XYZ file of C-alpha atoms in Angstrom:
713
model
C -11.504 -15.844 -40.727
C -12.913 -19.033 -43.459
C -16.345 -16.928 -44.032
C -13.792 -13.958 -45.081
C -11.876 -15.890 -48.597
C -13.167 -14.842 -51.621
C -11.549 -16.873 -54.756
C -10.927 -15.820 -58.122
C -11.311 -17.268 -61.530
C -8.259 -19.250 -61.931
C -9.163 -21.232 -58.356
C -6.464 -19.086 -56.208
C -7.974 -17.769 -52.754
C -7.773 -14.174 -51.371
C -8.490 -12.394 -47.674
C -7.639 -8.973 -46.795
C -7.506 -8.237 -43.046
C -6.720 -5.441 -40.818
C -3.689 -4.968 -38.202
C -3.960 -4.019 -35.152
C -1.176 -2.834 -33.689
C 1.174 -2.131 -36.645
C 3.510 0.454 -35.984
C 6.274 0.742 -38.191
C 8.850 -1.069 -40.911
C 9.835 -3.354 -38.423
C 6.534 -4.978 -38.259
C 5.764 -5.357 -42.318
C 9.129 -6.714 -42.161
C 8.374 -9.547 -39.775
C 4.998 -10.101 -40.345
C 5.967 -10.409 -44.485
C 8.650 -12.578 -43.646
C 7.466 -15.180 -41.107
C 4.479 -15.490 -43.553
C 7.492 -16.242 -46.070
C 8.466 -19.281 -44.411
C 5.432 -21.631 -45.499
C 5.910 -22.558 -48.899
C 1.906 -22.788 -49.546
C 1.509 -18.974 -49.564
C 1.991 -17.145 -52.802
C 0.991 -13.691 -51.467
C 0.977 -12.197 -48.370
C 1.792 -8.143 -48.639
C 1.507 -5.804 -45.606
C 0.386 -2.252 -46.830
C 1.696 0.159 -44.217
C -0.527 3.122 -45.364
C -3.822 1.108 -45.217
C -2.783 -1.599 -42.205
C -3.901 -4.345 -45.141
C -2.546 -7.919 -44.618
C -3.867 -9.388 -47.997
C -2.589 -13.202 -48.297
C -3.247 -14.943 -51.873
C -2.470 -18.512 -51.619
C -3.242 -22.025 -53.841
C -5.570 -24.300 -51.709
C -8.427 -24.724 -49.330
C -9.910 -22.313 -47.866
C -9.144 -23.214 -44.070
C -5.516 -22.470 -44.733
C -6.689 -19.362 -43.463
C -6.849 -20.731 -40.325
C -3.002 -21.269 -39.999
C -1.925 -17.514 -42.034
C -3.997 -15.911 -38.898
C -2.492 -17.371 -36.540
C 1.121 -17.299 -37.075
C 0.578 -13.386 -37.321
C -1.115 -13.438 -33.804
C 1.700 -15.626 -33.042
C 3.560 -12.357 -32.929
C 1.769 -10.196 -30.961
C -0.587 -8.711 -33.764
C -4.726 -8.739 -33.707
C -6.232 -10.116 -37.139
C -9.972 -8.485 -38.182
C -11.511 -8.994 -41.344
C -10.659 -5.203 -43.616
C -13.187 -2.988 -42.898
C -12.622 0.744 -44.324
C -15.256 2.078 -42.211
C -14.139 0.611 -39.154
C -10.297 1.124 -39.912
C -11.529 5.110 -39.980
C -13.676 5.486 -36.615
C -10.042 3.525 -35.179
C -7.663 5.962 -36.595
C -9.132 9.023 -35.865
C -10.123 7.469 -32.069
C -6.069 7.138 -31.998
C -5.027 10.618 -33.776
C -7.299 12.510 -31.363
C -5.388 10.373 -28.593
C -2.215 11.437 -30.086
C -3.222 15.062 -30.276
C -4.234 15.197 -26.773
C -0.708 13.304 -25.782
C 1.147 15.855 -27.921
C -0.522 18.790 -26.080
C 0.505 17.711 -22.561
C 3.766 16.842 -23.525
C 4.446 20.264 -24.743
C 2.856 22.143 -22.771
C 4.900 20.277 -19.658
C 7.973 20.618 -22.074
C 7.547 24.366 -22.217
C 7.253 24.974 -18.061
C 10.457 22.219 -17.868
C 12.124 24.351 -19.826
C 11.210 27.559 -18.164
C 11.978 26.156 -14.434
C 15.493 24.472 -15.986
C 16.113 28.310 -17.560
C 15.958 29.226 -13.448
C 18.109 26.741 -12.863
C 21.114 27.053 -14.914
C 21.109 30.684 -14.586
C 21.555 30.434 -10.443
C 24.806 27.689 -11.303
C 26.660 31.405 -11.982
C 24.066 33.506 -9.473
C 24.872 31.863 -5.964
C 21.357 29.885 -6.190
C 20.949 28.160 -2.875
C 20.225 23.973 -2.552
C 17.110 24.028 -1.064
C 15.960 26.500 -3.828
C 17.229 24.812 -6.373
C 16.241 21.767 -5.049
C 12.522 23.318 -4.259
C 12.449 24.003 -8.581
C 13.267 20.307 -9.728
C 10.321 19.479 -7.394
C 8.282 21.487 -9.510
C 9.749 20.640 -12.496
C 9.291 16.381 -10.956
C 5.229 17.070 -10.587
C 5.197 18.676 -13.936
C 6.507 16.917 -16.089
C 6.358 13.056 -14.671
C 2.403 12.635 -14.853
C 3.014 14.750 -18.372
C 5.472 11.403 -19.527
C 3.249 8.780 -17.568
C 0.492 10.402 -20.257
C 2.208 11.625 -23.174
C 4.107 8.190 -23.487
C 1.022 5.600 -23.031
C 1.186 5.521 -27.078
C 4.955 4.125 -26.797
C 5.199 1.992 -22.988
C 2.453 0.687 -25.170
C 4.030 -0.914 -28.042
C 6.731 -1.409 -26.202
C 5.281 -3.707 -23.917
C 3.394 -5.407 -26.515
C 6.550 -6.224 -28.064
C 8.567 -7.202 -25.379
C 5.873 -9.211 -24.212
C 5.981 -11.204 -27.447
C 9.613 -11.795 -27.452
C 10.066 -9.290 -30.446
C 11.599 -5.483 -30.412
C 10.713 -2.449 -32.506
C 11.795 1.325 -32.738
C 9.117 1.927 -29.641
C 11.278 -0.027 -27.481
C 14.909 1.820 -26.991
C 12.816 5.180 -26.691
C 10.691 3.523 -23.700
C 13.871 2.579 -21.827
C 15.363 5.899 -22.479
C 12.737 8.265 -21.178
C 12.470 6.225 -18.114
C 15.904 5.691 -17.577
C 16.568 9.681 -17.698
C 13.041 10.341 -15.527
C 14.035 7.269 -12.900
C 17.572 8.697 -12.388
C 16.149 12.365 -12.146
C 13.831 11.409 -9.679
C 16.758 9.954 -7.572
C 18.466 12.966 -7.682
C 15.792 15.115 -7.064
C 15.412 13.284 -3.880
C 18.837 13.357 -2.841
C 19.209 16.705 -3.461
C 21.964 16.514 -5.648
C 22.708 19.174 -8.335
C 20.553 18.003 -11.446
C 18.155 16.423 -12.634
C 16.929 16.211 -16.433
C 13.020 16.241 -16.501
C 13.827 18.787 -18.911
C 15.275 16.623 -21.327
C 12.471 13.212 -20.886
C 9.427 15.549 -21.628
C 11.697 17.142 -24.168
C 11.835 14.271 -26.553
C 8.567 12.640 -25.964
C 7.676 15.678 -27.088
C 9.533 16.168 -30.312
C 8.865 12.250 -31.030
C 4.941 12.741 -30.492
C 5.517 15.523 -33.128
C 6.606 12.715 -35.625
C 4.056 10.357 -34.903
C 1.210 13.211 -35.466
C 2.474 14.103 -38.768
C 2.537 10.444 -39.715
C -0.300 9.299 -38.444
C -2.602 12.048 -40.612
C -0.083 11.664 -43.660
C -1.267 7.264 -43.636
C -4.611 8.655 -42.819
C -4.635 10.525 -45.650
C -3.453 7.940 -47.963
C -6.359 5.640 -46.911
C -8.893 7.518 -47.785
C -8.020 7.537 -50.977
C -9.515 3.915 -52.389
C -12.455 4.694 -49.891
C -13.126 8.171 -51.651
C -12.820 5.966 -55.101
C -15.335 3.869 -54.143
C -18.117 6.207 -53.704
C -18.210 6.507 -56.802
C -19.332 2.558 -57.076
C -23.549 3.138 -57.140
C -25.208 1.087 -53.910
C -27.586 -0.620 -56.026
C -28.483 -1.391 -59.515
C -31.909 -2.048 -62.152
C -32.224 -4.797 -63.104
C -33.762 -5.968 -65.915
C -36.505 -8.536 -65.319
C -37.625 -10.933 -68.123
C -41.340 -9.758 -68.058
C -39.483 -6.268 -68.712
C -39.922 -4.748 -65.226
C -36.938 -3.799 -62.840
C -35.882 -4.988 -59.200
C -33.180 -2.766 -57.800
C -29.902 -5.269 -56.400
C -26.895 -4.760 -54.159
C -24.270 -3.916 -56.471
C -22.194 -6.773 -54.681
C -24.892 -9.471 -55.840
C -24.706 -8.784 -60.016
C -23.118 -11.266 -62.026
C -21.814 -10.818 -65.658
C -24.838 -11.152 -68.235
C -27.594 -9.902 -66.613
C -29.429 -6.651 -68.516
C -28.913 -3.229 -66.366
C -31.103 -0.415 -66.861
C -28.986 3.140 -66.209
C -32.110 6.325 -66.261
C -30.873 9.575 -67.297
C -28.616 10.737 -64.217
C -27.581 7.897 -62.884
C -24.354 6.556 -62.943
C -23.453 3.687 -64.393
C -22.954 0.448 -61.880
C -21.317 -2.070 -63.832
C -18.768 -2.524 -66.686
C -20.861 -3.015 -69.858
C -22.474 -3.181 -73.582
C -24.527 -1.101 -74.507
C -27.418 -3.228 -75.733
C -30.398 -0.440 -76.078
C -30.807 3.233 -76.229
C -28.224 5.923 -76.627
C -27.102 9.175 -75.618
C -24.034 11.326 -74.073
C -22.146 9.490 -71.622
C -19.898 11.883 -69.743
C -16.259 9.441 -69.033
C -14.461 12.087 -67.960
C -13.598 10.817 -64.909
C -12.404 7.783 -65.980
C -10.968 7.914 -69.744
C -10.396 12.069 -69.588
C -12.459 12.389 -72.579
C -12.779 16.425 -72.273
C -16.306 16.491 -74.110
C -19.469 13.279 -73.397
C -18.965 9.883 -75.914
C -22.462 9.321 -77.836
C -22.984 5.337 -76.372
C -24.888 3.558 -78.754
C -26.113 -0.259 -78.845
C -22.693 -2.607 -79.481
C -20.744 0.554 -77.044
C -18.409 -0.600 -74.175
C -19.246 1.784 -70.760
C -17.327 1.430 -67.694
C -19.051 1.645 -63.703
C -18.603 4.959 -62.434
C -19.149 7.317 -65.429
C -22.758 9.049 -65.553
C -25.648 8.226 -68.325
C -26.678 12.182 -69.226
C -29.175 11.465 -72.423
C -32.312 8.981 -72.314
C -31.881 5.309 -70.471
C -29.916 3.028 -71.469
C -29.710 -0.772 -71.723
C -26.375 -2.319 -70.523
C -25.378 -6.158 -70.281
C -22.719 -5.958 -67.884
C -19.273 -7.546 -68.398
C -17.790 -6.941 -65.652
C -18.747 -6.144 -62.293
C -17.763 -5.690 -58.377
C -14.121 -6.283 -57.739
C -13.335 -6.850 -61.675
C -14.770 -3.558 -63.114
C -12.684 -0.570 -64.103
C -13.625 1.382 -61.482
C -12.495 -1.628 -58.908
C -8.707 -2.442 -60.589
C -8.109 1.948 -60.222
C -8.595 1.379 -56.709
C -5.694 -1.761 -56.738
C -3.464 -0.207 -58.415
C -3.365 2.976 -55.746
C -3.286 0.714 -52.914
C -0.048 -1.090 -55.198
C 1.563 2.202 -55.162
C 0.403 3.563 -52.141
C 2.076 0.765 -50.399
C 5.664 1.556 -53.357
C 4.856 4.791 -51.929
C 5.352 3.700 -48.100
C 8.990 2.456 -48.039
C 10.118 5.897 -48.212
C 8.739 5.744 -44.779
C 9.890 2.297 -44.022
C 13.682 3.468 -44.730
C 13.260 5.841 -41.955
C 11.890 3.334 -39.767
C 15.215 1.283 -40.730
C 17.012 4.012 -39.840
C 15.570 5.162 -36.711
C 15.758 1.314 -35.130
C 18.873 0.692 -35.974
C 20.176 4.009 -34.390
C 18.225 3.859 -30.753
C 19.420 0.454 -30.221
C 22.815 1.342 -30.975
C 22.424 5.013 -28.546
C 21.693 2.484 -25.859
C 23.528 -0.171 -26.254
C 26.649 2.382 -26.309
C 24.995 4.213 -23.010
C 24.712 0.450 -21.709
C 28.149 -0.385 -22.304
C 29.644 3.092 -20.662
C 27.723 2.548 -17.414
C 29.457 -1.300 -17.381
C 33.042 0.382 -18.480
C 32.989 2.973 -15.449
C 31.564 0.849 -12.801
C 33.002 -2.405 -12.701
C 36.422 -1.360 -14.924
C 37.016 2.132 -13.852
C 35.717 1.384 -9.999
C 33.088 4.238 -10.243
C 30.477 4.147 -7.856
C 26.606 3.159 -9.383
C 25.557 6.736 -8.914
C 29.053 8.574 -10.561
C 28.475 5.270 -14.072
C 24.897 5.724 -14.054
C 25.262 9.931 -14.449
C 27.658 8.779 -17.396
C 24.925 6.466 -19.076
C 22.477 9.036 -18.673
C 24.957 11.887 -20.420
C 25.143 9.370 -23.212
C 21.761 8.567 -23.389
C 20.068 12.575 -23.687
C 23.255 14.019 -26.062
C 23.019 10.960 -28.476
C 18.646 12.440 -27.877
C 18.089 12.198 -31.282
C 16.221 15.920 -31.561
C 18.443 17.536 -33.693
C 18.221 14.664 -36.392
C 14.392 13.720 -35.870
C 14.318 18.075 -36.704
C 16.668 18.232 -39.530
C 13.778 17.179 -41.800
C 10.366 18.255 -40.591
C 11.823 21.619 -39.133
C 12.851 22.003 -43.780
C 9.483 21.011 -44.413
C 7.610 22.686 -42.189
C 9.206 25.994 -43.322
C 8.651 25.026 -47.245
C 5.697 23.660 -46.922
C 4.352 27.782 -45.174
C 6.417 29.274 -47.702
C 4.462 26.747 -51.143
C 1.499 28.068 -49.253
C 1.977 31.535 -49.399
C 1.706 31.173 -53.262
C -1.326 29.228 -53.306
C 0.627 25.678 -52.875
C -0.906 22.845 -50.902
C 2.132 20.399 -50.008
C 0.351 17.399 -48.322
C 2.812 14.704 -48.096
C 5.396 14.751 -45.086
C 7.760 13.680 -47.807
C 6.421 15.110 -51.424
C 9.844 18.285 -50.446
C 12.304 15.190 -50.532
C 10.385 13.281 -53.817
C 9.813 16.744 -55.740
C 14.147 17.295 -55.216
C 14.254 13.886 -56.977
C 12.462 14.961 -60.327
C 13.536 15.241 -63.374
C 10.954 14.001 -65.640
C 7.181 15.601 -65.870
C 3.944 13.853 -67.262
C 1.351 15.934 -67.942
C -2.290 15.470 -68.075
C -4.159 16.738 -70.892
C -8.253 17.882 -70.311
C -7.683 20.359 -67.342
C -4.444 20.403 -66.446
C -2.802 21.608 -69.441
C -5.729 23.134 -70.713
C -8.330 25.178 -68.725
C -11.143 23.346 -66.950
C -13.727 24.203 -69.270
C -14.541 24.491 -72.289
C -13.972 28.432 -73.918
C -16.390 29.935 -76.637
C -14.616 30.836 -79.436
C -15.676 33.392 -82.182
C -18.578 34.690 -81.230
C -18.252 38.566 -82.975
C -21.067 37.462 -85.594
C -23.241 36.854 -82.588
C -25.730 40.063 -81.183
C -25.723 40.001 -77.486
C -29.755 39.277 -77.124
C -29.452 35.843 -79.259
C -25.682 34.862 -76.774
C -27.828 35.969 -74.295
C -30.995 34.182 -75.183
C -28.802 30.995 -75.980
C -27.678 31.264 -72.029
C -30.915 31.346 -70.879
C -31.599 28.021 -72.482
C -28.020 26.497 -71.423
C -28.345 27.225 -67.501
C -30.920 24.146 -67.538
C -28.538 21.573 -68.443
C -25.268 20.394 -67.166
C -23.680 19.421 -70.479
C -20.385 20.504 -70.376
C -20.520 22.651 -73.883
C -23.554 24.572 -72.221
C -21.940 25.262 -68.848
C -19.075 26.698 -71.090
C -22.191 28.797 -72.349
C -23.352 30.192 -69.346
C -19.780 30.842 -68.274
C -18.890 33.169 -71.330
C -22.338 35.065 -71.457
C -22.356 35.778 -67.235
C -24.812 35.995 -64.930
C -28.996 35.800 -67.012
C -32.607 34.207 -65.762
C -33.185 31.070 -67.039
C -35.119 30.347 -69.607
C -39.404 29.163 -68.229
C -40.469 25.592 -69.793
C -37.156 24.471 -70.902
C -37.712 20.641 -71.844
C -34.304 18.114 -72.396
C -34.455 16.125 -75.250
C -31.758 12.820 -74.593
C -28.799 12.675 -76.416
C -29.805 16.183 -78.468
C -30.768 19.121 -76.641
C -32.900 21.417 -74.995
C -36.252 23.061 -76.053
C -38.509 26.077 -74.829
C -41.143 28.469 -76.457
C -40.347 27.283 -80.346
C -36.437 27.120 -79.680
C -34.123 24.766 -79.475
C -30.379 24.406 -78.579
C -27.943 21.168 -79.118
C -27.208 19.501 -81.622
C -26.516 20.135 -85.475
C -29.059 17.357 -86.192
C -31.717 18.949 -83.844
C -31.337 22.814 -83.931
C -28.519 23.592 -86.430
C -27.809 23.537 -90.406
C -27.145 20.492 -92.055
C -25.656 21.857 -94.409
C -23.161 24.023 -92.573
C -19.833 23.490 -92.953
C -18.116 20.837 -90.517
C -17.080 22.126 -87.345
C -13.426 21.409 -86.022
C -14.388 21.359 -83.071
C -17.307 21.052 -80.670
C -20.351 23.274 -80.689
C -24.032 24.220 -79.939
C -26.374 25.577 -82.448
C -29.157 27.681 -81.477
C -32.450 27.735 -83.929
C -35.264 30.157 -83.618
C -38.513 30.021 -85.212
C -38.600 32.078 -88.683
C -34.948 32.328 -87.782
C -31.752 31.289 -89.115
C -29.777 28.697 -86.747
C -26.565 30.034 -85.088
C -24.151 28.073 -84.603
C -21.446 28.749 -81.293
C -18.393 26.827 -81.689
C -15.779 25.910 -78.620
C -12.028 24.712 -78.262
C -9.733 24.453 -74.982
C -7.448 26.918 -74.130
C -4.506 26.379 -72.755
C -3.535 27.658 -69.266
C -2.179 30.779 -70.037
C 1.301 30.510 -68.617
C 1.937 27.012 -70.009
C 3.943 27.439 -72.426
C 6.533 29.829 -70.301
C 6.425 27.702 -67.675
C 7.109 23.737 -69.667
C 9.744 26.273 -71.116
C 11.559 26.970 -67.576
C 10.748 23.670 -66.402
C 13.304 22.103 -69.680
C 15.503 24.655 -68.241
C 16.028 23.689 -65.480
C 16.669 20.265 -66.994
C 13.473 18.069 -66.549
C 12.105 16.043 -69.271
C 8.413 16.318 -70.082
C 6.249 14.308 -71.403
C 2.070 14.001 -72.359
C 0.006 11.561 -71.655
C -4.432 12.196 -72.276
C -7.081 10.013 -71.807
C -8.473 12.009 -75.360
C -8.602 11.648 -78.713
C -5.210 11.728 -80.491
C -6.565 15.017 -82.356
C -6.910 17.825 -79.106
C -3.982 16.061 -77.717
C -1.493 16.489 -80.636
C -2.503 19.885 -81.492
C -1.494 21.000 -77.617
C 1.212 18.678 -77.866
C 2.440 21.404 -81.152
C 1.447 24.141 -79.809
C 3.379 22.979 -76.146
C 6.718 22.256 -77.810
C 5.942 18.451 -76.420
C 7.818 15.554 -78.432
C 6.658 12.875 -76.972
C 2.905 12.407 -76.281
C 0.527 9.501 -75.970
C -3.264 9.554 -76.453
C -6.211 7.467 -75.855
C -4.771 6.476 -72.638
C -6.664 4.209 -70.039
C -5.855 4.464 -66.224
C -3.540 1.190 -66.853
C -1.999 2.975 -69.639
C -0.770 5.713 -67.812
C 0.721 3.712 -65.350
C 2.570 1.567 -67.693
C 4.415 4.834 -69.118
C 5.249 5.696 -65.181
C 6.124 2.831 -64.428
C 8.094 2.399 -66.642
C 9.712 5.593 -66.602
C 10.939 4.721 -63.149
C 12.080 1.213 -63.925
C 15.167 3.380 -65.725
C 15.696 5.570 -62.421
C 13.731 8.971 -63.490
C 12.297 10.383 -60.364
C 8.601 11.173 -62.241
C 6.093 14.081 -61.661
C 2.274 12.736 -62.331
C 0.209 16.324 -62.841
C -3.341 15.107 -63.406
C -6.771 16.253 -62.711
C -8.922 13.882 -63.276
C -10.076 10.075 -61.774
C -8.200 8.521 -64.444
C -5.095 10.003 -63.576
C -5.013 8.975 -59.944
C -3.268 5.916 -60.237
C -0.837 6.891 -62.014
C -0.688 9.753 -59.342
C -0.425 7.230 -56.780
C 2.178 5.765 -58.667
C 4.948 8.812 -59.407
C 7.464 9.705 -57.060
C 5.656 12.520 -56.784
C 2.197 14.182 -57.904
C 0.496 17.188 -58.131
C -3.292 18.425 -59.211
C -5.071 22.150 -59.547
C -7.700 22.577 -57.175
C -10.370 21.822 -60.009
C -9.517 18.010 -59.933
C -11.545 15.358 -58.998
C -11.887 14.954 -55.166
C -9.860 11.590 -55.071
C -7.210 13.261 -57.149
C -6.685 16.164 -55.171
C -6.658 13.458 -51.987
C -3.962 11.167 -53.479
C -1.944 14.461 -54.885
C 1.239 15.261 -53.312
C 0.801 19.123 -54.616
C -2.385 20.392 -54.665
C -1.972 24.381 -56.136
C -4.732 27.441 -56.075
C -5.545 29.142 -59.634
C -5.572 29.635 -63.405
C -2.146 29.752 -63.450
C 0.788 26.345 -64.320
C 3.380 28.310 -62.100
C 2.841 26.414 -59.080
C 4.474 23.625 -60.478
C 7.691 25.327 -61.792
C 7.651 27.145 -57.812
C 7.025 23.926 -56.308
C 9.888 22.129 -57.531
C 12.623 25.096 -57.092
C 11.574 24.605 -53.614
C 12.112 21.258 -53.382
C 15.386 20.961 -54.842
C 16.932 24.475 -52.536
C 15.156 22.060 -49.284
C 17.098 19.153 -50.122
C 19.435 20.983 -49.504
C 18.902 22.441 -46.180
C 18.252 19.412 -45.324
C 21.527 17.793 -46.050
C 23.003 20.368 -43.997
C 20.971 19.643 -41.428
C 21.603 15.985 -40.916
C 24.971 17.040 -41.820
C 24.923 19.242 -38.464
C 22.814 16.381 -36.382
C 25.886 13.430 -37.607
C 28.658 16.035 -36.721
C 27.267 16.944 -33.506
C 27.148 13.444 -32.790
C 30.841 12.862 -33.796
C 32.156 15.390 -31.283
C 29.978 14.488 -28.638
C 29.594 10.810 -27.940
C 33.475 10.258 -27.243
C 33.256 13.040 -25.183
C 30.180 11.727 -22.902
C 31.439 8.422 -22.873
C 34.742 9.940 -21.629
C 33.150 11.238 -19.055
C 33.547 14.668 -19.708
C 29.762 15.490 -20.356
C 27.614 15.797 -16.862
C 23.964 15.331 -18.094
C 23.538 19.389 -17.736
C 25.757 19.539 -20.694
C 24.233 17.025 -22.678
C 20.843 18.091 -22.440
C 22.326 22.105 -23.018
C 24.228 20.698 -26.110
C 21.220 18.514 -27.428
C 18.937 22.065 -26.939
C 21.970 23.619 -29.247
C 21.862 21.467 -31.650
C 18.423 21.213 -32.290
C 18.482 25.025 -32.133
C 21.135 25.276 -34.951
C 18.898 22.825 -37.278
C 16.020 25.133 -36.476
C 17.846 28.318 -37.311
C 20.029 26.922 -40.569
C 16.552 25.885 -41.994
C 15.157 29.425 -41.812
C 17.299 30.188 -44.412
C 14.902 29.071 -46.765
C 12.776 32.070 -46.535
C 15.471 34.193 -48.084
C 15.818 31.953 -51.102
C 15.103 32.630 -54.682
C 13.584 30.539 -57.019
């Protein structure tokens, strides 16, 4: 592993490894606690979402082997972190889980139907031979399905036990195997009861949770990968003789000169040394308009050169750029978000062993103290195992999530994260981005009353040949037009064709005209006075009403934007937002969110740009419009369609109602266990009655969850 170690400017060593065999929060705790015993290690953290182990130490490169050996002795396999290989492996794992879920669902449905017939036979006079035949049918359906669908749990449990540790899959596997074996023995002996349906149903419900968890982690893992797609694969480095040589981005060092041609994405952070023109910084800084750069100005990796060629002196490359910092901020925030999952893992980790200890003690009590036979004692122990099966508890939250997600989907709101509803319900502060979030994605053409339709369509015919945001806004306002032939673009100035010009004031306008308050485009034609087209941001039509309703719910509203102070201040004043910040970098936005969270606030971040992605990940919960950058939609827990802002209000309202129903479901589940477990331990409940009670508790949770359909916003 030594050759994969990197060093930073302070002399610290860093190593990123992928952990194979990571299953739950217990695994994370075990690895971090073992590494924490080594005083030479400065940092050893496991990201549950990406399964990445990050090691930092001050010392020799060879120390890496000692840290790796300590983790591998626990039974985990460590390999150099490679996002592409990890994604391929996760695709394979996801398909295997879906196949196991399908097999478990098919078998559970069929064994439940068979069991329903057997249960009816107890009151309708079914003969022993018929009942025995139906049990054998259940065994032939359930046992192969249990052997296949249980593999994800059995393999994990075996690996843990082999290395002298435990995880939440150990008690699950023991419970399934014991109930299945007991059922087979009962069937062979011709007994009245067998419990194949309980074993396969338990696997089915557990696999639902495992599949949802895997998919949620896969989406989160794709976040950093999508950020890295903005990196440039190779860069044109200027040579001393004036030529250029394409060089891999990883090989660029600070101080070299690079050439960025028109339309190319900038691959380094640096200072412009030659050339001028507009640069699209919207994804990185949130600036609504391209920024005109000139020698001496700073540019960042990930932005796009919209003008002529630029010569840039690199000041930061590779992992030290602002783009790379966004990746690190997102990964750090995802690690913090994983604490919700870890909390659930800790509950499950303590719940399951307690249940199985109770079942074992029940068996020993009846066998050794009460003097019951081994068979009778084992039946009572199995009853405790079955009646305490956490199916209702497992459904308490997912059932609400499914129903609430369906309701939100009908309102054009996509709920992406499995825990988003819980986190939405804790929100007391909403932080909005401005450009593309509170405002429409495109600038609006204003004050066209003095312009006839022919002139407007002529300007749009020129503008259709450009990707400049103002040109796109002009075409959108005009509607379908035919492009004018022979259009040439003058970098940083505008468009020219057939003696006409469309562009900046200096290129096509009247220099003596009064200065405009906002963005403008000028059209000049031979022998005619230049015409000015003015643009402005437009708020989403329901922005004011939505923010007023959010305040009525007791929520605090803030605005944080990377745009200039003037536009941000005007939007804040219009919407009545008293606390706002302009010129925010991605780091500034993360700092604001973390400051709010540190004061025990539940923070919802609503944004749409790349510069919003770290703060979206750092917030308690996040939302993005469907027009947002791909990376923002990937990170966001909520993505909403349409041109309205109301979905933010809807998602918060539904989440608060869902939280109330979740609490009711958990109360029902706990109440069921408080009543049924003592009865099962006392021997008053047979495994058959335990299975029926377990099913009834699950049904009560599901029916209560359906109350969300009738709830008002």
